[in-house]
């Protein structure tokens, strides 16, 4: 998929397919292969669906974020790099997350944070692209298709993707609780993303602010799910609240300086 979106003219010459068509075909193949892996492993149906959904969401957001870069270049310490280099860390994240999912079903918090950064960064960067006056002219037809959709759709899709991934990694196997946490995380994520969207901040700062909010809520809810004693829960919640509020204020302050 990365090769198809980076060198569309080569793929078109060899296959005769347009980039949009080839991208859809690759996505369907990925969904089918991941589904077959889940189907033939001796798991409960809930775990099959959980792993399949998380694997595909990660793939979709990885591709969208790479498309968002639109073959841009950036300077770092006097050196110029192209966006194609982002393939390496994204591919490594995809490998680590899938490797963990197919072994343990639940993700480590470090992997979850990586996913949340990718999901929020993808969405806020897309919304920022929609706000640019020159957004109508891009190099990739797939990206053009994506940005033609209203920003509310991407905010909603990301918010409830965040909710789904969060609820599936809280440690509860009860279906009704997973659905309730999914809707709860999705609702609050949508509200926060909508509010952050009005800020005149760089999309990196918006993503960091969202990550701080998510980390606080996820940690508090996970402690409740695991039935942590009240004696331990309240002091930890207080310390966590002070830490996250301080971090939020610091990021907000620097975000207001760099616009």
mmCIF file of C-alpha atoms in Angstrom:
data_model
loop_
_atom_site.group_PDB
_atom_site.id
_atom_site.type_symbol
_atom_site.label_atom_id
_atom_site.label_comp_id
_atom_site.label_asym_id
_atom_site.label_seq_id
_atom_site.Cartn_x
_atom_site.Cartn_y
_atom_site.Cartn_z
ATOM 1 C CA UNK A 1 0.000 0.000 0.000
ATOM 2 C CA UNK A 2 2.863 2.378 0.802
ATOM 3 C CA UNK A 3 4.500 1.602 -2.552
ATOM 4 C CA UNK A 4 1.205 2.057 -4.414
ATOM 5 C CA UNK A 5 0.605 5.493 -2.899
ATOM 6 C CA UNK A 6 4.228 6.631 -3.247
ATOM 7 C CA UNK A 7 4.739 5.565 -6.871
ATOM 8 C CA UNK A 8 1.234 5.592 -8.395
ATOM 9 C CA UNK A 9 2.494 5.961 -11.968
ATOM 10 C CA UNK A 10 4.527 2.737 -11.742
ATOM 11 C CA UNK A 11 1.646 0.763 -10.271
ATOM 12 C CA UNK A 12 -0.753 2.125 -12.877
ATOM 13 C CA UNK A 13 1.571 1.158 -15.748
ATOM 14 C CA UNK A 14 1.900 -2.440 -14.513
ATOM 15 C CA UNK A 15 -1.664 -3.087 -13.378
ATOM 16 C CA UNK A 16 -3.761 -0.704 -15.430
ATOM 17 C CA UNK A 17 -5.618 0.224 -12.244
ATOM 18 C CA UNK A 18 -6.101 3.707 -10.898
ATOM 19 C CA UNK A 19 -4.656 4.497 -7.483
ATOM 20 C CA UNK A 20 -8.088 4.666 -5.865
ATOM 21 C CA UNK A 21 -9.043 1.245 -7.238
ATOM 22 C CA UNK A 22 -5.736 -0.335 -6.246
ATOM 23 C CA UNK A 23 -5.921 1.185 -2.767
ATOM 24 C CA UNK A 24 -9.398 -0.264 -2.244
ATOM 25 C CA UNK A 25 -8.251 -3.681 -3.465
ATOM 26 C CA UNK A 26 -5.240 -3.683 -1.108
ATOM 27 C CA UNK A 27 -7.436 -2.646 1.824
ATOM 28 C CA UNK A 28 -9.898 -5.463 1.078
ATOM 29 C CA UNK A 29 -7.034 -7.978 0.809
ATOM 30 C CA UNK A 30 -5.631 -6.831 4.163
ATOM 31 C CA UNK A 31 -9.053 -7.149 5.808
ATOM 32 C CA UNK A 32 -9.555 -10.625 4.348
ATOM 33 C CA UNK A 33 -6.100 -11.909 5.346
ATOM 34 C CA UNK A 34 -6.342 -10.545 8.884
ATOM 35 C CA UNK A 35 -9.843 -12.009 9.092
ATOM 36 C CA UNK A 36 -8.611 -15.449 8.001
ATOM 37 C CA UNK A 37 -5.856 -15.392 10.622
ATOM 38 C CA UNK A 38 -8.403 -14.578 13.314
ATOM 39 C CA UNK A 39 -10.941 -17.101 12.020
ATOM 40 C CA UNK A 40 -8.638 -20.108 12.038
ATOM 41 C CA UNK A 41 -7.122 -19.428 15.458
ATOM 42 C CA UNK A 42 -8.938 -21.173 18.301
ATOM 43 C CA UNK A 43 -10.277 -18.072 20.054
ATOM 44 C CA UNK A 44 -13.646 -16.943 21.287
ATOM 45 C CA UNK A 45 -15.643 -14.961 18.762
ATOM 46 C CA UNK A 46 -15.250 -11.784 20.839
ATOM 47 C CA UNK A 47 -11.455 -12.019 20.724
ATOM 48 C CA UNK A 48 -11.518 -12.717 16.985
ATOM 49 C CA UNK A 49 -13.570 -9.580 16.353
ATOM 50 C CA UNK A 50 -11.452 -7.512 18.765
ATOM 51 C CA UNK A 51 -8.125 -8.397 17.157
ATOM 52 C CA UNK A 52 -9.502 -8.055 13.631
ATOM 53 C CA UNK A 53 -11.020 -4.622 14.307
ATOM 54 C CA UNK A 54 -7.898 -3.230 15.990
ATOM 55 C CA UNK A 55 -5.558 -4.549 13.317
ATOM 56 C CA UNK A 56 -7.608 -3.000 10.507
ATOM 57 C CA UNK A 57 -8.113 0.340 12.245
ATOM 58 C CA UNK A 58 -4.357 0.670 12.702
ATOM 59 C CA UNK A 59 -3.775 -0.124 9.030
ATOM 60 C CA UNK A 60 -6.385 2.364 7.819
ATOM 61 C CA UNK A 61 -5.108 5.252 9.956
ATOM 62 C CA UNK A 62 -1.486 4.481 9.047
ATOM 63 C CA UNK A 63 -2.270 4.755 5.346
ATOM 64 C CA UNK A 64 -4.370 7.892 5.777
ATOM 65 C CA UNK A 65 -1.619 9.630 7.747
ATOM 66 C CA UNK A 66 0.959 8.685 5.124
ATOM 67 C CA UNK A 67 -1.330 10.026 2.411
ATOM 68 C CA UNK A 68 -1.763 13.230 4.416
ATOM 69 C CA UNK A 69 1.986 13.868 4.182
ATOM 70 C CA UNK A 70 1.491 14.010 0.399
ATOM 71 C CA UNK A 71 5.187 13.459 -0.419
ATOM 72 C CA UNK A 72 6.243 16.520 1.546
ATOM 73 C CA UNK A 73 9.846 17.110 2.604
ATOM 74 C CA UNK A 74 11.095 18.530 5.891
ATOM 75 C CA UNK A 75 14.352 19.848 7.270
ATOM 76 C CA UNK A 76 16.039 18.539 10.416
ATOM 77 C CA UNK A 77 19.444 19.742 11.633
ATOM 78 C CA UNK A 78 20.245 21.085 8.194
ATOM 79 C CA UNK A 79 19.300 17.877 6.378
ATOM 80 C CA UNK A 80 16.324 17.435 4.085
ATOM 81 C CA UNK A 81 14.200 14.312 4.457
ATOM 82 C CA UNK A 82 11.225 13.103 2.447
ATOM 83 C CA UNK A 83 8.025 11.849 3.987
ATOM 84 C CA UNK A 84 8.633 8.362 2.619
ATOM 85 C CA UNK A 85 10.902 7.764 5.639
ATOM 86 C CA UNK A 86 7.812 7.771 7.882
ATOM 87 C CA UNK A 87 7.064 4.330 6.427
ATOM 88 C CA UNK A 88 9.701 2.791 8.725
ATOM 89 C CA UNK A 89 8.290 3.806 12.128
ATOM 90 C CA UNK A 90 4.700 3.265 10.961
ATOM 91 C CA UNK A 91 5.478 -0.220 9.656
ATOM 92 C CA UNK A 92 7.321 -1.008 12.899
ATOM 93 C CA UNK A 93 4.307 0.133 14.932
ATOM 94 C CA UNK A 94 1.987 -2.000 12.801
ATOM 95 C CA UNK A 95 4.236 -5.016 13.401
ATOM 96 C CA UNK A 96 4.491 -4.477 17.175
ATOM 97 C CA UNK A 97 0.759 -3.948 17.638
ATOM 98 C CA UNK A 98 -0.224 -6.984 15.563
ATOM 99 C CA UNK A 99 2.429 -9.147 17.200
ATOM 100 C CA UNK A 100 1.053 -8.206 20.612
ATOM 101 C CA UNK A 101 -2.609 -8.580 19.612
ATOM 102 C CA UNK A 102 -2.198 -12.071 18.199
ATOM 103 C CA UNK A 103 -0.296 -13.171 21.314
ATOM 104 C CA UNK A 104 -2.011 -11.425 24.206
ATOM 105 C CA UNK A 105 -5.163 -9.797 22.776
ATOM 106 C CA UNK A 106 -4.645 -6.723 25.015
ATOM 107 C CA UNK A 107 -2.083 -4.072 24.141
ATOM 108 C CA UNK A 108 0.624 -2.630 26.355
ATOM 109 C CA UNK A 109 0.032 0.988 27.301
ATOM 110 C CA UNK A 110 3.075 2.054 25.250
ATOM 111 C CA UNK A 111 1.495 0.561 22.119
ATOM 112 C CA UNK A 112 -1.840 2.144 22.998
ATOM 113 C CA UNK A 113 -0.212 5.548 23.324
ATOM 114 C CA UNK A 114 1.436 5.040 19.937
ATOM 115 C CA UNK A 115 -1.948 4.259 18.414
ATOM 116 C CA UNK A 116 -3.620 7.245 20.065
ATOM 117 C CA UNK A 117 -0.904 9.557 18.751
ATOM 118 C CA UNK A 118 -1.379 8.154 15.252
ATOM 119 C CA UNK A 119 -5.182 8.419 15.368
ATOM 120 C CA UNK A 120 -5.303 11.966 16.758
ATOM 121 C CA UNK A 121 -2.411 13.216 14.627
ATOM 122 C CA UNK A 122 -4.001 11.835 11.482
ATOM 123 C CA UNK A 123 -7.316 13.507 12.193
ATOM 124 C CA UNK A 124 -6.085 16.922 13.338
ATOM 125 C CA UNK A 125 -3.624 17.084 10.437
ATOM 126 C CA UNK A 126 -6.430 16.271 7.997
ATOM 127 C CA UNK A 127 -8.662 18.931 9.519
ATOM 128 C CA UNK A 128 -5.803 21.444 9.244
ATOM 129 C CA UNK A 129 -5.430 20.490 5.593
ATOM 130 C CA UNK A 130 -9.127 21.150 5.060
ATOM 131 C CA UNK A 131 -8.677 24.635 6.528
ATOM 132 C CA UNK A 132 -5.977 25.580 4.015
ATOM 133 C CA UNK A 133 -7.136 27.678 1.108
ATOM 134 C CA UNK A 134 -5.045 25.614 -1.333
ATOM 135 C CA UNK A 135 -6.207 22.227 -0.093
ATOM 136 C CA UNK A 136 -8.082 21.463 -3.322
ATOM 137 C CA UNK A 137 -4.860 20.782 -5.246
ATOM 138 C CA UNK A 138 -2.958 17.715 -4.052
ATOM 139 C CA UNK A 139 -0.703 15.223 -5.750
ATOM 140 C CA UNK A 140 -2.563 12.058 -4.823
ATOM 141 C CA UNK A 141 -6.090 11.180 -5.926
ATOM 142 C CA UNK A 142 -6.630 9.044 -2.827
ATOM 143 C CA UNK A 143 -5.832 12.008 -0.609
ATOM 144 C CA UNK A 144 -8.186 14.172 -2.656
ATOM 145 C CA UNK A 145 -10.960 11.653 -2.041
ATOM 146 C CA UNK A 146 -10.264 11.741 1.697
ATOM 147 C CA UNK A 147 -10.232 15.522 2.087
ATOM 148 C CA UNK A 148 -13.403 15.885 0.030
ATOM 149 C CA UNK A 149 -15.289 14.469 3.017
ATOM 150 C CA UNK A 150 -16.525 16.873 5.750
ATOM 151 C CA UNK A 151 -14.235 17.262 8.760
ATOM 152 C CA UNK A 152 -17.091 16.189 11.070
ATOM 153 C CA UNK A 153 -16.968 12.735 9.529
ATOM 154 C CA UNK A 154 -13.271 12.343 10.334
ATOM 155 C CA UNK A 155 -13.723 13.666 13.866
ATOM 156 C CA UNK A 156 -16.569 11.232 14.483
ATOM 157 C CA UNK A 157 -14.770 8.290 12.897
ATOM 158 C CA UNK A 158 -11.615 8.931 14.925
ATOM 159 C CA UNK A 159 -13.456 9.559 18.194
ATOM 160 C CA UNK A 160 -15.317 6.266 18.064
ATOM 161 C CA UNK A 161 -12.197 4.457 16.815
ATOM 162 C CA UNK A 162 -10.451 5.774 19.929
ATOM 163 C CA UNK A 163 -13.418 4.589 21.957
ATOM 164 C CA UNK A 164 -13.324 1.110 20.437
ATOM 165 C CA UNK A 165 -9.576 0.598 20.873
ATOM 166 C CA UNK A 166 -9.748 1.937 24.441
ATOM 167 C CA UNK A 167 -12.676 -0.253 25.488
ATOM 168 C CA UNK A 168 -11.096 -3.377 24.003
ATOM 169 C CA UNK A 169 -7.931 -2.847 26.045
ATOM 170 C CA UNK A 170 -9.425 -2.050 29.443
ATOM 171 C CA UNK A 171 -9.286 -5.678 30.502
ATOM 172 C CA UNK A 172 -13.001 -6.508 30.614
ATOM 173 C CA UNK A 173 -14.435 -9.386 28.583
ATOM 174 C CA UNK A 174 -18.114 -8.606 29.190
ATOM 175 C CA UNK A 175 -19.697 -7.531 25.936
ATOM 176 C CA UNK A 176 -22.148 -5.013 27.381
ATOM 177 C CA UNK A 177 -19.382 -3.241 29.300
ATOM 178 C CA UNK A 178 -17.180 -3.102 26.212
ATOM 179 C CA UNK A 179 -20.034 -1.431 24.292
ATOM 180 C CA UNK A 180 -20.747 1.033 27.117
ATOM 181 C CA UNK A 181 -17.079 2.012 27.456
ATOM 182 C CA UNK A 182 -16.827 2.273 23.667
ATOM 183 C CA UNK A 183 -19.720 4.717 23.524
ATOM 184 C CA UNK A 184 -18.464 6.605 26.586
ATOM 185 C CA UNK A 185 -14.919 7.029 25.315
ATOM 186 C CA UNK A 186 -16.228 7.839 21.863
ATOM 187 C CA UNK A 187 -18.605 10.527 23.118
ATOM 188 C CA UNK A 188 -16.047 12.309 25.299
ATOM 189 C CA UNK A 189 -13.363 12.004 22.614
ATOM 190 C CA UNK A 190 -15.706 13.577 20.076
ATOM 191 C CA UNK A 191 -16.474 16.483 22.409
ATOM 192 C CA UNK A 192 -12.809 17.147 23.137
ATOM 193 C CA UNK A 193 -11.755 16.851 19.501
ATOM 194 C CA UNK A 194 -14.484 19.284 18.491
ATOM 195 C CA UNK A 195 -13.353 21.805 21.121
ATOM 196 C CA UNK A 196 -9.669 21.392 20.226
ATOM 197 C CA UNK A 197 -10.570 21.888 16.587
ATOM 198 C CA UNK A 198 -11.537 25.488 17.344
ATOM 199 C CA UNK A 199 -8.116 26.301 18.827
ATOM 200 C CA UNK A 200 -5.672 28.159 16.629
ATOM 201 C CA UNK A 201 -2.921 25.660 17.459
ATOM 202 C CA UNK A 202 -0.562 23.553 15.408
ATOM 203 C CA UNK A 203 -2.088 20.095 14.929
ATOM 204 C CA UNK A 204 0.807 18.534 16.862
ATOM 205 C CA UNK A 205 -0.211 20.491 19.967
ATOM 206 C CA UNK A 206 -3.847 19.536 19.500
ATOM 207 C CA UNK A 207 -2.798 15.891 19.316
ATOM 208 C CA UNK A 208 -0.716 16.195 22.494
ATOM 209 C CA UNK A 209 -3.584 17.857 24.355
ATOM 210 C CA UNK A 210 -5.919 15.073 23.280
ATOM 211 C CA UNK A 211 -3.378 12.418 24.306
ATOM 212 C CA UNK A 212 -3.093 13.917 27.809
ATOM 213 C CA UNK A 213 -6.880 13.884 28.191
ATOM 214 C CA UNK A 214 -7.152 10.308 26.921
ATOM 215 C CA UNK A 215 -4.339 9.040 29.173
ATOM 216 C CA UNK A 216 -6.015 10.502 32.259
ATOM 217 C CA UNK A 217 -9.464 9.078 31.472
ATOM 218 C CA UNK A 218 -8.123 5.682 30.388
ATOM 219 C CA UNK A 219 -6.023 5.273 33.529
ATOM 220 C CA UNK A 220 -8.924 6.224 35.809
ATOM 221 C CA UNK A 221 -11.419 3.928 34.080
ATOM 222 C CA UNK A 222 -8.996 1.000 33.904
ATOM 223 C CA UNK A 223 -8.437 1.207 37.660
ATOM 224 C CA UNK A 224 -12.213 0.961 38.174
ATOM 225 C CA UNK A 225 -12.496 -1.993 35.779
ATOM 226 C CA UNK A 226 -9.797 -3.882 37.680
ATOM 227 C CA UNK A 227 -11.608 -3.149 40.972
ATOM 228 C CA UNK A 228 -8.713 -1.340 42.598
ATOM 229 C CA UNK A 229 -9.437 -0.666 46.268
ATOM 230 C CA UNK A 230 -10.812 2.743 47.253
ATOM 231 C CA UNK A 231 -7.856 3.311 49.599
ATOM 232 C CA UNK A 232 -5.430 3.107 46.703
ATOM 233 C CA UNK A 233 -7.680 4.584 44.036
ATOM 234 C CA UNK A 234 -8.366 8.026 45.472
ATOM 235 C CA UNK A 235 -4.746 9.067 46.215
ATOM 236 C CA UNK A 236 -3.634 7.786 42.820
ATOM 237 C CA UNK A 237 -6.499 9.609 41.114
ATOM 238 C CA UNK A 238 -5.552 12.843 42.898
ATOM 239 C CA UNK A 239 -1.888 12.548 41.907
ATOM 240 C CA UNK A 240 -2.875 11.647 38.344
ATOM 241 C CA UNK A 241 -5.247 14.622 38.163
ATOM 242 C CA UNK A 242 -2.598 17.095 39.298
ATOM 243 C CA UNK A 243 -0.027 15.597 36.920
ATOM 244 C CA UNK A 244 -2.293 15.622 33.864
ATOM 245 C CA UNK A 245 -3.733 19.084 34.560
ATOM 246 C CA UNK A 246 -0.198 20.485 34.915
ATOM 247 C CA UNK A 247 0.898 18.775 31.718
ATOM 248 C CA UNK A 248 -2.203 20.014 29.901
ATOM 249 C CA UNK A 249 -1.579 23.604 31.012
ATOM 250 C CA UNK A 250 2.090 23.473 29.962
ATOM 251 C CA UNK A 251 1.299 22.119 26.494
ATOM 252 C CA UNK A 252 -1.595 24.569 26.127
ATOM 253 C CA UNK A 253 0.704 27.469 27.038
ATOM 254 C CA UNK A 254 3.384 26.566 24.501
ATOM 255 C CA UNK A 255 0.732 25.773 21.910
ATOM 256 C CA UNK A 256 -0.639 29.295 22.253
ATOM 257 C CA UNK A 257 2.829 30.739 21.607
ATOM 258 C CA UNK A 258 3.435 28.818 18.385
ATOM 259 C CA UNK A 259 0.580 29.377 15.949
#
